[in-house]
Amino acid sequence: MKAILMTDCGEPEVLQLANIDPPELTQPHQVLIRLKAAGVNPIDTKLRRHGTYHPEQMPAVLGCDGAGIVEAVGDAVTAFKPGDEVYYCRGGIGAPQGNYAEYTVVDARYIALKPRSLDFAHAAAAPLVLLTAWEALHDRAGIKAGDKVLIHAGAGGVGHVAIQLAKLAGCEVVTTVGSDEKAAFVQSLGADMAINYNTTDFVEACLDWSDSLGVDVVFDTVGGKVFERSFAATRPYGHVVSLLQPAENTDWKIARLRNLTLSLELMLSPMYFGWDEAEKHQAEILGKCAALFDAGKLQIALSDTLPLAQAAEAHRRIERGGMLGKLALEMS
């Protein structure tokens, strides 16, 4: 089968199209999937540049997100059958095999039926960002109706679905963006206010927006000083969730004085550590999101699709920054 192999760490050129043996079912809970599309995420570019979670297993096939058609199922699989269209976030961190390929094998307990309303490219672009946003907002911060929520980088992959999930939960949403175009985009998704961080101090804007109290929840997708400055934008006893590891020199004084709750979110941890129940929970989340897509209550913004052979170009585009939404690779 055709696959994109990461032959070494480095620039996008280390991603090479190759022919490799297709995977086979080895466990009773597995399904063989003929991939139709794979999502491309910033984590893919970081793993390519700095090394995978399993550096001893090279070359590697990247790509955590996939969507395709079930070709065969193991003896213990009852929830899926050949011909089912599925989507999932599994593989791509060095081991097991990722989704920049024509076929893959995945544990059936960690996948979900693809939303009927989405084509394969849109479905493949969705899982990682959906799971990240859902876990951060619902599982970590416990958002509820009436909460004021600040979402950083709302026009990005995670940010644009986080806005929608927060609005569906009945929250008021303010988000940071870097241009007027992105401001219009996030407002089309339901954001109540967009703050252009190039011209406006987001802390002052959030305090003005919240009658000087601060927001109830901050979802930080940027890290660094943005994470640290967010403490001052959060109400006393509020909650800050970050996707990034806090810097060693982070000043925690304001967070401590305001009695903030702080959470970290890395949705890849269940796959890396083999947390079975957490992975099954993620599949349940994807099932809930599929229903939201099919009800017209959720959308995924796909900036562009590229053929599998152009995986390196997809990485270049992500690393240039400034994109609206997501990218996906399509198999021929």
Coordinates of C-alpha atoms in Angstrom, one line a residue:
M1 CA 0.0 0.0 0.0
K2 CA 1.0 3.6 -0.4
A3 CA 2.0 5.5 2.8
I4 CA 4.0 8.5 3.8
L5 CA 7.0 7.5 5.8
M6 CA 8.8 9.8 8.2
T7 CA 12.4 8.7 7.5
D8 CA 14.1 11.0 10.1
C9 CA 13.5 14.1 12.2
G10 CA 13.7 17.4 10.3
E11 CA 12.2 19.5 7.6
P12 CA 9.0 18.4 5.7
E13 CA 11.3 16.7 3.1
V14 CA 11.7 13.8 5.5
L15 CA 8.2 12.8 4.6
Q16 CA 8.5 10.4 1.7
L17 CA 5.8 8.5 -0.3
A18 CA 6.6 4.8 -0.2
N19 CA 5.1 1.4 -0.8
I20 CA 4.8 -0.8 2.4
D21 CA 3.1 -3.9 3.4
P22 CA -0.5 -3.4 4.4
P23 CA -1.4 -4.1 8.0
E24 CA -3.3 -7.2 9.0
L25 CA -5.8 -8.0 11.8
T26 CA -3.9 -9.6 14.8
Q27 CA -6.4 -9.1 17.6
P28 CA -10.1 -10.0 18.0
H29 CA -11.1 -6.4 18.7
Q30 CA -9.5 -4.9 15.7
V31 CA -10.9 -3.6 12.4
L32 CA -9.1 -3.1 9.1
I33 CA -9.9 0.3 7.6
R34 CA -9.4 1.5 4.1
L35 CA -8.6 5.1 4.6
K36 CA -10.2 7.7 2.5
A37 CA -8.7 10.8 4.3
A38 CA -6.3 11.7 7.1
G39 CA -6.4 14.9 9.1
V40 CA -3.2 17.0 9.4
N41 CA -2.5 18.6 12.8
P42 CA 0.2 20.8 14.3
I43 CA 1.2 17.9 16.5
D44 CA 2.2 16.0 13.3
T45 CA 4.7 18.8 12.4
K46 CA 6.1 18.8 15.9
L47 CA 6.6 15.1 15.9
R48 CA 8.2 15.3 12.5
R49 CA 10.6 18.0 13.6
H50 CA 11.5 16.8 17.1
G51 CA 10.8 13.1 17.1
T52 CA 7.9 10.8 17.8
Y53 CA 6.8 9.3 21.2
H54 CA 8.5 6.1 20.1
P55 CA 11.8 7.1 18.5
E56 CA 13.1 3.6 18.5
Q57 CA 10.4 2.7 15.9
M58 CA 11.5 4.3 12.7
P59 CA 10.6 5.0 10.0
A60 CA 7.2 6.1 11.2
V61 CA 3.8 6.8 9.6
L62 CA 2.3 10.0 11.1
G63 CA -1.3 11.2 11.3
C64 CA -3.5 10.8 14.3
D65 CA -6.8 11.5 12.6
G66 CA -8.4 9.2 10.1
A67 CA -11.7 8.5 8.3
G68 CA -12.5 5.5 6.0
I69 CA -14.4 2.3 5.4
V70 CA -14.3 -0.8 7.4
E71 CA -12.9 -3.7 5.3
A72 CA -12.7 -6.5 7.8
V73 CA -13.4 -7.1 11.5
G74 CA -12.0 -9.3 14.2
D75 CA -14.0 -12.1 15.8
A76 CA -14.9 -10.1 18.9
V77 CA -16.1 -7.0 17.0
T78 CA -19.9 -6.6 17.1
A79 CA -20.4 -2.8 16.8
F80 CA -19.0 -2.5 13.3
K81 CA -19.2 -4.5 10.0
P82 CA -17.5 -4.3 6.6
G83 CA -18.8 -1.3 4.7
D84 CA -19.3 1.0 7.8
E85 CA -17.9 4.5 7.4
V86 CA -15.9 5.5 10.5
Y87 CA -13.7 8.2 12.0
Y88 CA -11.3 8.3 14.9
C89 CA -8.1 9.6 16.5
R90 CA -5.7 6.7 16.8
G91 CA -2.0 6.1 15.9
G92 CA 0.4 8.6 14.4
I93 CA 2.7 9.2 17.4
G94 CA 5.3 6.7 16.4
A95 CA 3.3 3.6 17.2
P96 CA 0.8 2.3 16.3
Q97 CA 0.8 3.1 12.6
G98 CA -0.6 6.5 11.7
N99 CA -3.1 7.5 9.0
Y100 CA -1.0 8.9 6.3
A101 CA -1.6 5.6 4.5
E102 CA -4.1 3.7 2.4
Y103 CA -4.9 1.1 5.1
T104 CA -4.7 0.9 8.9
V105 CA -5.8 -1.4 11.8
V106 CA -7.5 0.1 14.8
D107 CA -9.2 -1.3 17.9
A108 CA -12.9 -1.1 17.3
R109 CA -13.5 0.1 20.8
Y110 CA -11.8 3.4 20.0
I111 CA -13.6 4.4 16.8
A112 CA -17.0 5.9 15.9
L113 CA -19.4 5.9 13.0
K114 CA -18.6 8.8 10.7
P115 CA -21.2 11.6 10.7
R116 CA -23.4 11.0 7.7
S117 CA -23.5 14.7 6.8
L118 CA -19.7 14.9 6.4
D119 CA -17.5 13.8 3.6
F120 CA -14.4 11.8 4.5
A121 CA -12.1 14.8 4.3
H122 CA -14.1 16.8 6.8
A123 CA -14.6 13.8 9.0
A124 CA -10.9 13.1 9.1
A125 CA -10.1 16.7 10.0
A126 CA -12.4 16.6 13.1
P127 CA -11.4 14.0 15.8
L128 CA -8.3 15.4 17.4
V129 CA -9.6 18.9 17.7
L130 CA -13.1 17.8 18.8
L131 CA -11.6 15.6 21.5
T132 CA -9.2 18.3 22.7
A133 CA -11.9 20.9 22.9
W134 CA -14.5 18.6 24.5
E135 CA -12.2 17.3 27.1
A136 CA -10.9 20.7 28.0
L137 CA -14.2 22.4 28.2
H138 CA -16.5 19.7 29.6
D139 CA -14.2 17.2 31.3
R140 CA -11.7 19.6 32.8
A141 CA -13.5 23.0 33.2
G142 CA -17.0 21.6 33.6
I143 CA -18.6 24.5 31.6
K144 CA -22.3 25.2 32.2
A145 CA -25.0 27.4 30.8
G146 CA -24.3 31.1 31.5
D147 CA -20.6 30.8 31.9
K148 CA -18.4 33.4 30.3
V149 CA -15.7 31.6 28.4
L150 CA -12.5 33.0 26.8
I151 CA -11.1 30.9 24.0
H152 CA -7.7 31.8 22.7
A153 CA -7.0 31.5 18.9
G154 CA -10.6 30.9 18.1
A155 CA -10.0 30.7 14.3
G156 CA -7.7 27.7 14.6
G157 CA -8.4 24.0 14.5
V158 CA -9.2 23.5 18.2
G159 CA -10.5 27.0 18.7
H160 CA -13.2 27.0 16.1
V161 CA -14.8 23.8 17.4
A162 CA -14.3 25.0 21.0
I163 CA -16.4 28.1 20.3
Q164 CA -19.2 25.9 18.9
L165 CA -19.1 23.4 21.8
A166 CA -19.2 26.3 24.4
K167 CA -22.1 27.9 22.6
L168 CA -24.0 24.6 22.5
A169 CA -23.5 24.4 26.3
G170 CA -25.2 27.8 26.7
C171 CA -22.1 29.8 27.4
E172 CA -21.2 33.3 26.3
V173 CA -18.0 33.2 24.3
V174 CA -15.2 35.7 23.7
T175 CA -12.2 34.7 21.6
T176 CA -8.9 36.1 20.4
V177 CA -8.0 36.4 16.7
G178 CA -5.3 38.0 14.6
S179 CA -7.2 39.7 11.8
D180 CA -10.6 41.1 10.8
E181 CA -11.1 38.1 8.5
K182 CA -10.7 35.8 11.4
A183 CA -13.0 38.0 13.6
A184 CA -15.8 37.6 11.0
F185 CA -15.2 33.8 10.9
V186 CA -15.4 33.2 14.6
Q187 CA -18.5 35.4 14.9
S188 CA -20.1 33.3 12.1
L189 CA -19.6 30.4 14.5
G190 CA -21.4 32.1 17.3
A191 CA -18.7 33.9 19.2
D192 CA -20.2 36.8 21.1
M193 CA -17.1 38.9 20.8
A194 CA -13.8 38.7 18.9
I195 CA -10.7 40.5 20.2
N196 CA -7.9 41.3 17.8
Y197 CA -4.8 40.7 19.9
N198 CA -2.8 42.9 17.5
T199 CA -4.7 46.0 18.4
T200 CA -6.5 45.3 21.7
D201 CA -5.3 44.0 25.1
F202 CA -7.3 40.9 25.7
V203 CA -7.2 41.2 29.5
E204 CA -8.7 44.7 29.5
A205 CA -11.3 43.6 26.9
C206 CA -12.4 40.6 28.9
L207 CA -12.7 42.7 32.1
D208 CA -14.8 45.3 30.3
W209 CA -16.9 42.5 28.8
S210 CA -17.5 40.9 32.3
D211 CA -18.2 44.0 34.4
S212 CA -14.6 43.9 35.7
L213 CA -15.2 40.4 37.2
G214 CA -13.3 38.3 34.7
V215 CA -14.4 35.3 32.7
D216 CA -15.5 32.0 34.3
V217 CA -13.3 29.8 32.1
V218 CA -10.2 30.4 30.0
F219 CA -9.3 27.9 27.3
D220 CA -5.6 28.5 26.4
T221 CA -4.4 27.0 23.1
V222 CA -1.3 29.3 22.9
G223 CA 0.7 29.0 26.1
G224 CA 3.6 31.1 27.2
K225 CA 2.8 34.7 28.2
V226 CA -0.7 34.3 26.9
F227 CA -1.3 31.6 29.5
E228 CA 0.2 33.7 32.3
R229 CA -1.7 36.9 31.4
S230 CA -4.9 35.0 31.2
F231 CA -4.9 34.7 35.0
A232 CA -5.8 38.4 35.3
A233 CA -8.7 37.9 32.9
T234 CA -10.2 35.1 35.0
R235 CA -12.7 35.8 37.8
P236 CA -11.8 34.7 41.3
Y237 CA -12.3 31.0 41.7
G238 CA -12.4 30.6 37.9
H239 CA -10.8 27.9 35.8
V240 CA -8.0 28.0 33.3
V241 CA -7.3 25.1 31.0
S242 CA -4.2 25.0 28.9
L243 CA -3.0 22.7 26.1
L244 CA 0.6 23.7 26.6
Q245 CA 3.1 22.9 29.3
P246 CA 3.6 26.0 31.5
A247 CA 7.0 27.6 31.2
E248 CA 9.4 27.2 34.0
N249 CA 9.4 30.9 34.7
T250 CA 5.6 31.3 34.8
D251 CA 4.6 33.8 37.5
W252 CA 1.8 32.1 39.4
K253 CA 1.1 35.0 41.8
I254 CA -2.2 36.3 40.3
A255 CA -3.5 32.7 39.8
R256 CA -2.8 32.0 43.5
L257 CA -4.3 35.3 44.7
R258 CA -7.5 34.7 42.7
N259 CA -7.8 31.1 43.9
L260 CA -7.9 29.8 40.3
T261 CA -8.3 26.2 39.3
L262 CA -5.7 25.2 36.7
S263 CA -6.0 22.2 34.4
L264 CA -3.8 20.7 31.6
E265 CA -5.2 18.8 28.6
L266 CA -3.4 16.4 26.3
M267 CA -5.8 14.2 24.5
L268 CA -3.1 11.9 23.2
S269 CA -2.2 10.7 26.7
P270 CA -4.7 7.8 26.7
M271 CA -3.2 6.4 23.5
Y272 CA 0.3 6.8 24.7
F273 CA -0.2 5.2 28.1
G274 CA -2.8 2.7 27.0
W275 CA -5.6 4.1 29.2
D276 CA -8.4 1.8 27.9
E277 CA -11.4 3.5 29.6
A278 CA -10.2 6.9 28.5
E279 CA -9.9 5.8 24.9
K280 CA -13.4 4.3 25.0
H281 CA -14.6 7.6 26.5
Q282 CA -13.1 9.5 23.5
A283 CA -14.9 7.2 21.1
E284 CA -18.1 8.0 22.9
I285 CA -17.4 11.8 22.5
L286 CA -17.0 11.3 18.8
G287 CA -20.3 9.5 18.7
K288 CA -22.0 12.5 20.4
C289 CA -20.3 14.9 18.0
A290 CA -21.4 12.9 15.0
A291 CA -25.0 13.4 16.1
L292 CA -24.3 17.1 16.5
F293 CA -22.9 17.3 13.0
D294 CA -25.8 15.4 11.5
A295 CA -28.3 17.7 13.4
G296 CA -26.6 20.8 11.8
K297 CA -25.4 22.0 15.2
L298 CA -21.7 21.6 14.6
Q299 CA -19.3 22.2 11.7
I300 CA -15.7 21.7 10.9
A301 CA -13.8 24.3 8.8
L302 CA -11.6 22.6 6.2
S303 CA -9.1 25.1 4.7
D304 CA -8.0 22.7 2.0
T305 CA -7.5 19.1 1.0
L306 CA -4.3 17.7 -0.6
P307 CA -3.5 14.3 -2.1
L308 CA -1.6 11.9 0.2
A309 CA 1.7 12.5 -1.8
Q310 CA 1.7 16.1 -0.8
A311 CA 1.9 15.5 3.0
A312 CA 5.1 17.6 3.1
E313 CA 3.3 20.6 1.6
A314 CA 0.5 20.2 4.2
H315 CA 3.2 20.4 6.9
R316 CA 4.7 23.5 5.3
R317 CA 1.3 25.3 5.3
I318 CA 0.7 24.5 9.0
E319 CA 4.1 25.7 10.0
R320 CA 3.6 29.0 8.1
G321 CA 0.7 29.6 10.4
G322 CA -2.3 31.9 9.9
M323 CA -4.7 29.2 8.6
L324 CA -8.4 29.1 9.2
G325 CA -9.6 25.7 10.3
K326 CA -7.9 22.4 9.2
L327 CA -6.1 20.6 6.4
A328 CA -6.7 17.0 5.3
L329 CA -5.0 14.5 3.0
E330 CA -7.1 12.4 0.6
M331 CA -6.2 9.0 -0.7
S332 CA -6.6 8.3 -4.4

